[in-house]
Every structure is written in structure tokens, then in C-alpha cells.
PDB file of C-alpha atoms in Angstrom:
ATOM      1  CA  UNK Y   1     -35.822  23.808  12.643  1.00  0.00           C
ATOM      2  CA  UNK Y   2     -33.127  23.708  10.349  1.00  0.00           C
ATOM      3  CA  UNK Y   3     -33.153  27.531   9.428  1.00  0.00           C
ATOM      4  CA  UNK Y   4     -31.837  28.324  13.174  1.00  0.00           C
ATOM      5  CA  UNK Y   5     -28.814  26.230  12.551  1.00  0.00           C
ATOM      6  CA  UNK Y   6     -25.408  27.486  11.236  1.00  0.00           C
ATOM      7  CA  UNK Y   7     -24.195  26.616   7.674  1.00  0.00           C
ATOM      8  CA  UNK Y   8     -22.126  23.520   7.425  1.00  0.00           C
ATOM      9  CA  UNK Y   9     -18.429  23.927   7.066  1.00  0.00           C
ATOM     10  CA  UNK Y  10     -18.160  27.672   7.614  1.00  0.00           C
ATOM     11  CA  UNK Y  11     -15.017  27.551   9.778  1.00  0.00           C
ATOM     12  CA  UNK Y  12     -13.013  24.954   7.618  1.00  0.00           C
ATOM     13  CA  UNK Y  13      -9.824  26.397   6.364  1.00  0.00           C
ATOM     14  CA  UNK Y  14      -8.925  26.538   2.740  1.00  0.00           C
ATOM     15  CA  UNK Y  15      -6.039  27.247   0.590  1.00  0.00           C
ATOM     16  CA  UNK Y  16      -6.614  30.575  -1.617  1.00  0.00           C
ATOM     17  CA  UNK Y  17      -5.256  30.000  -4.906  1.00  0.00           C
ATOM     18  CA  UNK Y  18      -4.716  32.319  -7.801  1.00  0.00           C
ATOM     19  CA  UNK Y  19      -5.291  32.391 -11.485  1.00  0.00           C
ATOM     20  CA  UNK Y  20      -2.772  29.609 -12.042  1.00  0.00           C
ATOM     21  CA  UNK Y  21      -3.923  27.418  -9.179  1.00  0.00           C
ATOM     22  CA  UNK Y  22      -0.973  28.390  -6.983  1.00  0.00           C
ATOM     23  CA  UNK Y  23      -1.591  28.766  -3.185  1.00  0.00           C
ATOM     24  CA  UNK Y  24      -1.153  32.238  -2.321  1.00  0.00           C
ATOM     25  CA  UNK Y  25      -2.906  32.191   1.293  1.00  0.00           C
ATOM     26  CA  UNK Y  26      -5.419  30.597   3.550  1.00  0.00           C
ATOM     27  CA  UNK Y  27      -8.747  31.762   5.019  1.00  0.00           C
ATOM     28  CA  UNK Y  28     -11.880  30.306   6.695  1.00  0.00           C
ATOM     29  CA  UNK Y  29     -14.625  28.928   4.043  1.00  0.00           C
ATOM     30  CA  UNK Y  30     -17.017  31.257   5.164  1.00  0.00           C
ATOM     31  CA  UNK Y  31     -14.712  33.998   4.667  1.00  0.00           C
ATOM     32  CA  UNK Y  32     -13.642  32.592   1.141  1.00  0.00           C
ATOM     33  CA  UNK Y  33     -17.147  32.655   0.079  1.00  0.00           C
ATOM     34  CA  UNK Y  34     -18.039  36.041   1.326  1.00  0.00           C
ATOM     35  CA  UNK Y  35     -14.868  37.496  -0.288  1.00  0.00           C
ATOM     36  CA  UNK Y  36     -14.896  35.607  -3.311  1.00  0.00           C
ATOM     37  CA  UNK Y  37     -11.549  33.969  -3.115  1.00  0.00           C
ATOM     38  CA  UNK Y  38     -10.206  31.686  -5.631  1.00  0.00           C
ATOM     39  CA  UNK Y  39     -10.168  28.044  -4.029  1.00  0.00           C
ATOM     40  CA  UNK Y  40     -10.103  24.649  -4.672  1.00  0.00           C
ATOM     41  CA  UNK Y  41     -13.021  22.173  -5.468  1.00  0.00           C
ATOM     42  CA  UNK Y  42     -13.330  18.394  -6.529  1.00  0.00           C
ATOM     43  CA  UNK Y  43     -16.007  16.856  -8.527  1.00  0.00           C
ATOM     44  CA  UNK Y  44     -16.468  13.112  -8.189  1.00  0.00           C
ATOM     45  CA  UNK Y  45     -18.996  11.402 -10.631  1.00  0.00           C
ATOM     46  CA  UNK Y  46     -19.766   8.177  -8.582  1.00  0.00           C
ATOM     47  CA  UNK Y  47     -21.550   5.333 -10.389  1.00  0.00           C
ATOM     48  CA  UNK Y  48     -23.074   2.001  -9.102  1.00  0.00           C
ATOM     49  CA  UNK Y  49     -22.061  -1.711 -10.446  1.00  0.00           C
ATOM     50  CA  UNK Y  50     -24.903  -1.070 -12.946  1.00  0.00           C
ATOM     51  CA  UNK Y  51     -23.368   2.225 -14.390  1.00  0.00           C
ATOM     52  CA  UNK Y  52     -26.006   4.405 -12.886  1.00  0.00           C
ATOM     53  CA  UNK Y  53     -25.133   8.094 -11.710  1.00  0.00           C
ATOM     54  CA  UNK Y  54     -25.256   8.846  -7.798  1.00  0.00           C
ATOM     55  CA  UNK Y  55     -27.600  12.222  -7.961  1.00  0.00           C
ATOM     56  CA  UNK Y  56     -28.655  13.934  -4.671  1.00  0.00           C
ATOM     57  CA  UNK Y  57     -30.364  16.795  -3.503  1.00  0.00           C
ATOM     58  CA  UNK Y  58     -28.118  19.150  -1.135  1.00  0.00           C
ATOM     59  CA  UNK Y  59     -29.474  20.026   2.097  1.00  0.00           C
ATOM     60  CA  UNK Y  60     -30.758  23.631   3.080  1.00  0.00           C
ATOM     61  CA  UNK Y  61     -28.030  23.802   5.561  1.00  0.00           C
ATOM     62  CA  UNK Y  62     -25.014  23.836   2.796  1.00  0.00           C
ATOM     63  CA  UNK Y  63     -23.326  27.071   2.871  1.00  0.00           C
ATOM     64  CA  UNK Y  64     -23.468  27.175  -1.004  1.00  0.00           C
ATOM     65  CA  UNK Y  65     -26.215  26.022  -3.388  1.00  0.00           C
ATOM     66  CA  UNK Y  66     -28.558  24.720  -0.561  1.00  0.00           C
ATOM     67  CA  UNK Y  67     -31.730  22.572  -1.474  1.00  0.00           C
ATOM     68  CA  UNK Y  68     -30.068  22.040  -5.359  1.00  0.00           C
ATOM     69  CA  UNK Y  69     -29.564  18.804  -7.261  1.00  0.00           C
ATOM     70  CA  UNK Y  70     -25.992  17.859  -7.900  1.00  0.00           C
ATOM     71  CA  UNK Y  71     -24.804  14.904 -10.317  1.00  0.00           C
ATOM     72  CA  UNK Y  72     -21.348  14.820  -8.418  1.00  0.00           C
ATOM     73  CA  UNK Y  73     -20.267  14.333  -4.872  1.00  0.00           C
ATOM     74  CA  UNK Y  74     -17.361  16.410  -3.836  1.00  0.00           C
ATOM     75  CA  UNK Y  75     -16.471  19.357  -2.117  1.00  0.00           C
ATOM     76  CA  UNK Y  76     -13.610  21.926  -1.210  1.00  0.00           C
ATOM     77  CA  UNK Y  77     -10.115  20.766  -0.854  1.00  0.00           C
ATOM     78  CA  UNK Y  78      -8.677  21.660   2.878  1.00  0.00           C
ATOM     79  CA  UNK Y  79      -5.626  23.564   3.493  1.00  0.00           C
ATOM     80  CA  UNK Y  80      -2.383  21.549   2.481  1.00  0.00           C
ATOM     81  CA  UNK Y  81      -4.643  18.917   1.091  1.00  0.00           C
ATOM     82  CA  UNK Y  82      -4.180  17.377  -2.459  1.00  0.00           C
ATOM     83  CA  UNK Y  83      -6.751  17.012  -5.243  1.00  0.00           C
ATOM     84  CA  UNK Y  84      -6.610  13.352  -4.905  1.00  0.00           C
ATOM     85  CA  UNK Y  85      -6.933  13.231  -1.214  1.00  0.00           C
ATOM     86  CA  UNK Y  86     -10.043  15.632  -1.166  1.00  0.00           C
ATOM     87  CA  UNK Y  87     -11.676  13.667  -4.051  1.00  0.00           C
ATOM     88  CA  UNK Y  88     -11.354  10.094  -2.104  1.00  0.00           C
ATOM     89  CA  UNK Y  89     -12.172  11.734   1.243  1.00  0.00           C
ATOM     90  CA  UNK Y  90     -15.195  13.729  -0.087  1.00  0.00           C
ATOM     91  CA  UNK Y  91     -16.518  10.947  -2.128  1.00  0.00           C
ATOM     92  CA  UNK Y  92     -16.236   8.492   1.120  1.00  0.00           C
ATOM     93  CA  UNK Y  93     -17.989  11.269   3.135  1.00  0.00           C
ATOM     94  CA  UNK Y  94     -20.763  12.059   0.910  1.00  0.00           C
ATOM     95  CA  UNK Y  95     -21.414   8.678   0.325  1.00  0.00           C
ATOM     96  CA  UNK Y  96     -21.211   7.363   3.269  1.00  0.00           C
ATOM     97  CA  UNK Y  97     -18.599   4.552   2.776  1.00  0.00           C
ATOM     98  CA  UNK Y  98     -15.221   3.426   3.291  1.00  0.00           C
ATOM     99  CA  UNK Y  99     -12.873   1.466   1.250  1.00  0.00           C
ATOM    100  CA  UNK Y 100     -13.727   3.272  -1.889  1.00  0.00           C
ATOM    101  CA  UNK Y 101     -11.120   2.860  -4.611  1.00  0.00           C
ATOM    102  CA  UNK Y 102      -9.225   6.009  -5.533  1.00  0.00           C
ATOM    103  CA  UNK Y 103     -11.015   8.285  -7.718  1.00  0.00           C
ATOM    104  CA  UNK Y 104      -9.565   8.530 -11.362  1.00  0.00           C
ATOM    105  CA  UNK Y 105      -8.742  12.383 -12.237  1.00  0.00           C
ATOM    106  CA  UNK Y 106     -10.075  13.543 -15.374  1.00  0.00           C
ATOM    107  CA  UNK Y 107      -9.503  17.047 -15.923  1.00  0.00           C
ATOM    108  CA  UNK Y 108      -9.660  20.461 -14.170  1.00  0.00           C
ATOM    109  CA  UNK Y 109     -11.074  23.811 -14.950  1.00  0.00           C
ATOM    110  CA  UNK Y 110     -11.679  27.004 -13.796  1.00  0.00           C
ATOM    111  CA  UNK Y 111     -15.156  27.624 -12.736  1.00  0.00           C
ATOM    112  CA  UNK Y 112     -16.726  31.241 -12.220  1.00  0.00           C
ATOM    113  CA  UNK Y 113     -20.195  31.704 -11.421  1.00  0.00           C
ATOM    114  CA  UNK Y 114     -22.606  33.283  -8.754  1.00  0.00           C
ATOM    115  CA  UNK Y 115     -21.246  32.159  -5.810  1.00  0.00           C
ATOM    116  CA  UNK Y 116     -17.364  32.969  -6.813  1.00  0.00           C
ATOM    117  CA  UNK Y 117     -14.788  30.941  -8.331  1.00  0.00           C
ATOM    118  CA  UNK Y 118     -12.711  28.272  -7.587  1.00  0.00           C
ATOM    119  CA  UNK Y 119     -10.351  25.514  -9.680  1.00  0.00           C
ATOM    120  CA  UNK Y 120     -12.215  22.473  -9.899  1.00  0.00           C
ATOM    121  CA  UNK Y 121     -11.140  18.898 -10.531  1.00  0.00           C
ATOM    122  CA  UNK Y 122     -13.305  16.049 -12.087  1.00  0.00           C
ATOM    123  CA  UNK Y 123     -12.884  12.801 -11.123  1.00  0.00           C
ATOM    124  CA  UNK Y 124     -14.799   9.295 -11.638  1.00  0.00           C
ATOM    125  CA  UNK Y 125     -15.153   6.399  -9.198  1.00  0.00           C
ATOM    126  CA  UNK Y 126     -17.163   3.103  -9.193  1.00  0.00           C
ATOM    127  CA  UNK Y 127     -19.049   2.638  -6.129  1.00  0.00           C
ATOM    128  CA  UNK Y 128     -20.063  -0.974  -5.502  1.00  0.00           C
ATOM    129  CA  UNK Y 129     -20.386  -0.498  -1.715  1.00  0.00           C
ATOM    130  CA  UNK Y 130     -23.984   0.119  -0.058  1.00  0.00           C
ATOM    131  CA  UNK Y 131     -24.101   3.691   0.148  1.00  0.00           C
ATOM    132  CA  UNK Y 132     -25.630   5.382   3.350  1.00  0.00           C
ATOM    133  CA  UNK Y 133     -25.096   9.312   2.494  1.00  0.00           C
ATOM    134  CA  UNK Y 134     -24.795  12.034   5.338  1.00  0.00           C
ATOM    135  CA  UNK Y 135     -28.022  13.229   6.499  1.00  0.00           C
ATOM    136  CA  UNK Y 136     -26.539  16.368   7.166  1.00  0.00           C
ATOM    137  CA  UNK Y 137     -25.484  17.269   3.688  1.00  0.00           C
ATOM    138  CA  UNK Y 138     -27.578  14.866   1.497  1.00  0.00           C
ATOM    139  CA  UNK Y 139     -31.420  15.214   1.885  1.00  0.00           C
ATOM    140  CA  UNK Y 140     -32.417  13.120  -0.899  1.00  0.00           C
ATOM    141  CA  UNK Y 141     -30.390  10.806  -3.256  1.00  0.00           C
ATOM    142  CA  UNK Y 142     -30.479   7.905  -5.751  1.00  0.00           C
ATOM    143  CA  UNK Y 143     -28.628   6.045  -8.484  1.00  0.00           C
ATOM    144  CA  UNK Y 144     -29.903   7.165 -11.952  1.00  0.00           C
ATOM    145  CA  UNK Y 145     -29.437   6.249 -15.433  1.00  0.00           C
ATOM    146  CA  UNK Y 146     -27.619   8.548 -17.503  1.00  0.00           C
ATOM    147  CA  UNK Y 147     -30.767   9.294 -19.786  1.00  0.00           C
ATOM    148  CA  UNK Y 148     -32.851  10.009 -16.802  1.00  0.00           C
ATOM    149  CA  UNK Y 149     -30.152  12.554 -15.757  1.00  0.00           C
ATOM    150  CA  UNK Y 150     -30.191  14.085 -19.069  1.00  0.00           C
ATOM    151  CA  UNK Y 151     -33.914  14.570 -18.899  1.00  0.00           C
ATOM    152  CA  UNK Y 152     -33.896  16.158 -15.844  1.00  0.00           C
ATOM    153  CA  UNK Y 153     -31.479  18.682 -16.528  1.00  0.00           C
ATOM    154  CA  UNK Y 154     -34.066  21.275 -17.581  1.00  0.00           C
ATOM    155  CA  UNK Y 155     -36.577  20.093 -15.048  1.00  0.00           C
ATOM    156  CA  UNK Y 156     -34.639  20.047 -11.709  1.00  0.00           C
ATOM    157  CA  UNK Y 157     -32.597  23.174 -10.013  1.00  0.00           C
ATOM    158  CA  UNK Y 158     -29.084  22.045 -10.043  1.00  0.00           C
ATOM    159  CA  UNK Y 159     -25.967  23.323  -8.795  1.00  0.00           C
ATOM    160  CA  UNK Y 160     -24.211  25.675 -11.255  1.00  0.00           C
ATOM    161  CA  UNK Y 161     -20.600  24.592 -10.926  1.00  0.00           C
ATOM    162  CA  UNK Y 162     -21.887  20.525 -10.822  1.00  0.00           C
ATOM    163  CA  UNK Y 163     -23.764  21.236 -13.983  1.00  0.00           C
ATOM    164  CA  UNK Y 164     -20.971  22.931 -15.692  1.00  0.00           C
ATOM    165  CA  UNK Y 165     -18.683  20.304 -14.616  1.00  0.00           C
ATOM    166  CA  UNK Y 166     -21.018  17.778 -16.086  1.00  0.00           C
ATOM    167  CA  UNK Y 167     -21.380  19.373 -19.354  1.00  0.00           C
ATOM    168  CA  UNK Y 168     -17.756  19.823 -19.646  1.00  0.00           C
ATOM    169  CA  UNK Y 169     -17.384  15.728 -18.585  1.00  0.00           C
ATOM    170  CA  UNK Y 170     -19.445  15.178 -21.596  1.00  0.00           C
ATOM    171  CA  UNK Y 171     -17.836  17.204 -23.843  1.00  0.00           C
ATOM    172  CA  UNK Y 172     -14.748  15.483 -22.479  1.00  0.00           C
ATOM    173  CA  UNK Y 173     -16.164  12.083 -23.309  1.00  0.00           C
ATOM    174  CA  UNK Y 174     -17.566  13.072 -26.797  1.00  0.00           C
ATOM    175  CA  UNK Y 175     -21.157  13.816 -25.585  1.00  0.00           C
ATOM    176  CA  UNK Y 176     -21.864  10.325 -25.392  1.00  0.00           C
ATOM    177  CA  UNK Y 177     -23.332   8.606 -22.199  1.00  0.00           C
ATOM    178  CA  UNK Y 178     -20.479   6.997 -20.359  1.00  0.00           C
ATOM    179  CA  UNK Y 179     -20.667   3.514 -18.784  1.00  0.00           C
ATOM    180  CA  UNK Y 180     -18.463   4.663 -16.123  1.00  0.00           C
ATOM    181  CA  UNK Y 181     -15.050   3.738 -14.635  1.00  0.00           C
ATOM    182  CA  UNK Y 182     -14.164   0.202 -15.042  1.00  0.00           C
ATOM    183  CA  UNK Y 183     -16.327  -0.400 -18.137  1.00  0.00           C
ATOM    184  CA  UNK Y 184     -14.401  -1.528 -21.288  1.00  0.00           C
ATOM    185  CA  UNK Y 185     -13.809   1.435 -23.552  1.00  0.00           C
ATOM    186  CA  UNK Y 186     -11.205   1.591 -26.371  1.00  0.00           C
ATOM    187  CA  UNK Y 187     -11.504   5.311 -26.634  1.00  0.00           C
ATOM    188  CA  UNK Y 188      -9.986   5.946 -23.347  1.00  0.00           C
TER     189      UNK Y 188
END
């Protein structure tokens, strides 16, 4: 039974940062969340060759926001790791692929929510490889058209940080659905 297993990643060491995203220390991930310490996370919007968004439901063993839906892959930035390194590592891990192109950085923001606060770097990547998401982290997944994701915003229980990143990304792009990285767009 999964309710007898420990949460995933509680012992992973993270950099602790200040309000200006400067490293001020390190702590295990479990302590970071328990004490509400600021740290770093990455959000990678992955699209398939047809421009559909990778959407998934997290497993019930996730330390933060278990069993909720997310329209990003990503996670915490490990101690000493750069945002760019974490974005590629997390995207490949969660999608279950190797050889993914480097995700494109878009913007950063300071998230504050029910589970604490973290500096959040938002990226995008096109994944044209067959995906095989990690069963330990992903309970369900699919590539969905942006319109379907928008229609599900009020129906599904989303991770709050991913939902905020999604709203900010839409604002960043002028609220129009985006065909994703690699698509011609004179406004980029």
C-alpha cells in the first residue's frame, strides 16, 4: 500500500535562498518544506510535435501537492545545481526520455502559497520523443490541446504553483494559446 511508503525526495538537499534568490544555506527537502524555507524550483511546459501540452496527475506519494494535476514537468533545484541544469534533468526524468533539447528559459517569479515559497523558473520545451513518465511520480498523463487544458482549469484540482505559473505564462504570451517552442512566431 502506498500510504505506508515515505514521501518521495524528503532527504534530497536543496539550496536555501533569500528574497533576492541568493543562496544562504542548504537543508534536506523535508526540512525545507516543514520550516517553510525559500528554495528554487523549475517549471517546464512540454509540448509534443503537434503542440499539445503534457498534463499529468501526481502520485499520492509526492511530498507536496500529492494526487493533483499539473501542466508542467519540473521540480526542485538541487544544491549547487543551476536552474537550466534542473530544468533539463527534471524534464527528462518526469517524461522518461533522454536526449531532450535544452528547455528554453522564459521568466522567473517568487511563488508564495499554502506549502511555502520558492523562486520559480519557467521554461518550455518540445518533446518529439516517445515518453514513458516515471510511475513513482506520475499517476496519469496525456498530451492535451491547450483549449482542453483551459476547459479543465475549473474542473480538476491543480497544483497551485503550477497553476500560477500557467497563468503567468499566458500573460507573458499575451493570453493567446501558444503553439509551443519551435513554432514560427514573429512576436518571440
